[in-house]
Amino acid sequence: TQLLEQSPQFLSIQEGENLTVYCNSSSVFSSLQWYRQEPGEGPVLLVTVVTGGEVKKLKRLTFQFGDARKDSSLHITAAQPGDTGLYLCAGAGGTSYGKLTFGQGTILTVHP
Amino acid sequence: NAGVTQTPKFQVLKTGQSMTLQCAQDMNHNSMYWYRQDPGMGLRLIYYSASEGTTDKGEVPNGYNVSRLNKREFSLRLESAAPSQTSVYFCASRLVSDTYEQYFGPGTRLTVT
């Protein structure tokens, strides 16, 4: 069974601060995704990383896939209240049918 | 396009009652999935359907059944609800590709008393 450990579970910061969320596993993933979920809604895909060492940027968000494809990080620069939400990482193990393994999630609160 | 739709949005059941959660997608996706989300546990896969006509168990299938009615629709049935099934249920779909991206519905919040 593949597991993804996500940390921290909770993060409460002030507007303008930087933060990093980590997603770690002992298993290799063929790709890793980051989703953002707002209260009362389903997760929405932010990014997919596929290649070991890959870095993708989405405005103030930077996503990195570890060289060995076992871990990933999400870094937010100058956080804003609009960034508040639940962030989930999800790994695809290369098995058929696209099954994803999700981390436990990080609840981010950005205070004005 | 509506994307992935789920009904109902909220439901309260008594222990032992049955119900079916409905899911439909209009993106012509091949694969569909049912997850449950509980605090601190992320999303756990209940059942999935790789393509029309096929279904398979996920991580937590006990107490649930599914039907892939056609390419668009994938329903989840609770035959005899238990308090442990209180959760938020999400349906998702995926167009078969190399990167496994899934698109989620808005969820059904189920409470079993």
PDB file of C-alpha atoms in Angstrom, chain A residues 9 30-31 33 35 37 40-43 45 48 50 86 88 92 94-95 97-100 102-105, chain B residues 9 31 33 35 37 40-43 45 48 50 56-57 90 94 98-107:
ATOM      1  CA  GLN A   9      -1.590  19.356   8.946  1.00  0.00           C
ATOM      2  CA  SER A  30       4.811   8.181 -11.728  1.00  0.00           C
ATOM      3  CA  SER A  31       3.232  11.608 -11.224  1.00  0.00           C
ATOM      4  CA  GLN A  33      -0.700  16.289  -8.234  1.00  0.00           C
ATOM      5  CA  TYR A  35      -5.247  20.050  -5.397  1.00  0.00           C
ATOM      6  CA  GLN A  37     -10.262  22.534  -1.897  1.00  0.00           C
ATOM      7  CA  GLY A  40     -18.330  22.884   0.552  1.00  0.00           C
ATOM      8  CA  GLU A  41     -16.640  22.172  -2.762  1.00  0.00           C
ATOM      9  CA  GLY A  42     -14.652  19.401  -4.379  1.00  0.00           C
ATOM     10  CA  PRO A  43     -10.880  19.499  -4.878  1.00  0.00           C
ATOM     11  CA  LEU A  45      -6.385  20.484  -9.608  1.00  0.00           C
ATOM     12  CA  THR A  48       0.708  17.883 -12.051  1.00  0.00           C
ATOM     13  CA  VAL A  50       5.784  14.163 -13.734  1.00  0.00           C
ATOM     14  CA  LEU A  86      -7.260  22.778   2.111  1.00  0.00           C
ATOM     15  CA  LEU A  88      -4.007  18.029  -0.945  1.00  0.00           C
ATOM     16  CA  ALA A  92      -0.265   8.128  -9.065  1.00  0.00           C
ATOM     17  CA  GLY A  94       1.834   3.928 -12.312  1.00  0.00           C
ATOM     18  CA  THR A  95      -0.799   1.256 -11.899  1.00  0.00           C
ATOM     19  CA  TYR A  97      -6.931   2.936 -14.057  1.00  0.00           C
ATOM     20  CA  GLY A  98      -5.399   6.116 -12.653  1.00  0.00           C
ATOM     21  CA  LYS A  99      -5.920   5.417  -8.979  1.00  0.00           C
ATOM     22  CA  LEU A 100      -4.562   8.166  -6.769  1.00  0.00           C
ATOM     23  CA  PHE A 102      -3.992  11.194  -1.306  1.00  0.00           C
ATOM     24  CA  GLY A 103      -2.133  12.815   1.553  1.00  0.00           C
ATOM     25  CA  GLN A 104      -4.060  13.834   4.676  1.00  0.00           C
ATOM     26  CA  GLY A 105      -4.211  17.471   3.585  1.00  0.00           C
TER      27      GLY A 105
ATOM     28  CA  LYS B   9     -25.957  17.788  -1.760  1.00  0.00           C
ATOM     29  CA  SER B  31     -12.909   6.482 -15.717  1.00  0.00           C
ATOM     30  CA  TYR B  33     -14.279   7.220  -8.960  1.00  0.00           C
ATOM     31  CA  TYR B  35     -14.132   8.781  -2.583  1.00  0.00           C
ATOM     32  CA  GLN B  37     -13.384  12.400   2.898  1.00  0.00           C
ATOM     33  CA  GLY B  40      -7.460  14.329   8.916  1.00  0.00           C
ATOM     34  CA  MET B  41      -7.634  11.407   6.478  1.00  0.00           C
ATOM     35  CA  GLY B  42      -7.585  13.014   3.066  1.00  0.00           C
ATOM     36  CA  LEU B  43      -9.596  11.259   0.373  1.00  0.00           C
ATOM     37  CA  LEU B  45     -11.069   5.552  -2.671  1.00  0.00           C
ATOM     38  CA  TYR B  48     -13.777   2.991  -9.239  1.00  0.00           C
ATOM     39  CA  ALA B  50     -11.997   2.189 -15.312  1.00  0.00           C
ATOM     40  CA  ASP B  56     -13.481  -2.483  -8.962  1.00  0.00           C
ATOM     41  CA  LYS B  57     -12.959  -2.086  -5.240  1.00  0.00           C
ATOM     42  CA  PHE B  90     -16.960  12.871  -3.756  1.00  0.00           C
ATOM     43  CA  ARG B  94     -10.787  11.159 -15.581  1.00  0.00           C
ATOM     44  CA  ASP B  98      -0.678   9.662 -18.740  1.00  0.00           C
ATOM     45  CA  THR B  99      -0.972  12.139 -15.877  1.00  0.00           C
ATOM     46  CA  TYR B 100      -3.993  10.794 -13.981  1.00  0.00           C
ATOM     47  CA  GLU B 101      -5.685  14.152 -13.473  1.00  0.00           C
ATOM     48  CA  GLN B 102      -9.127  13.803 -11.922  1.00  0.00           C
ATOM     49  CA  TYR B 103     -12.050  16.235 -11.906  1.00  0.00           C
ATOM     50  CA  PHE B 104     -14.244  16.278  -8.833  1.00  0.00           C
ATOM     51  CA  GLY B 105     -17.895  16.955  -8.150  1.00  0.00           C
ATOM     52  CA  PRO B 106     -19.094  19.248  -5.346  1.00  0.00           C
ATOM     53  CA  GLY B 107     -19.682  16.410  -2.882  1.00  0.00           C
TER      54      GLY B 107
END
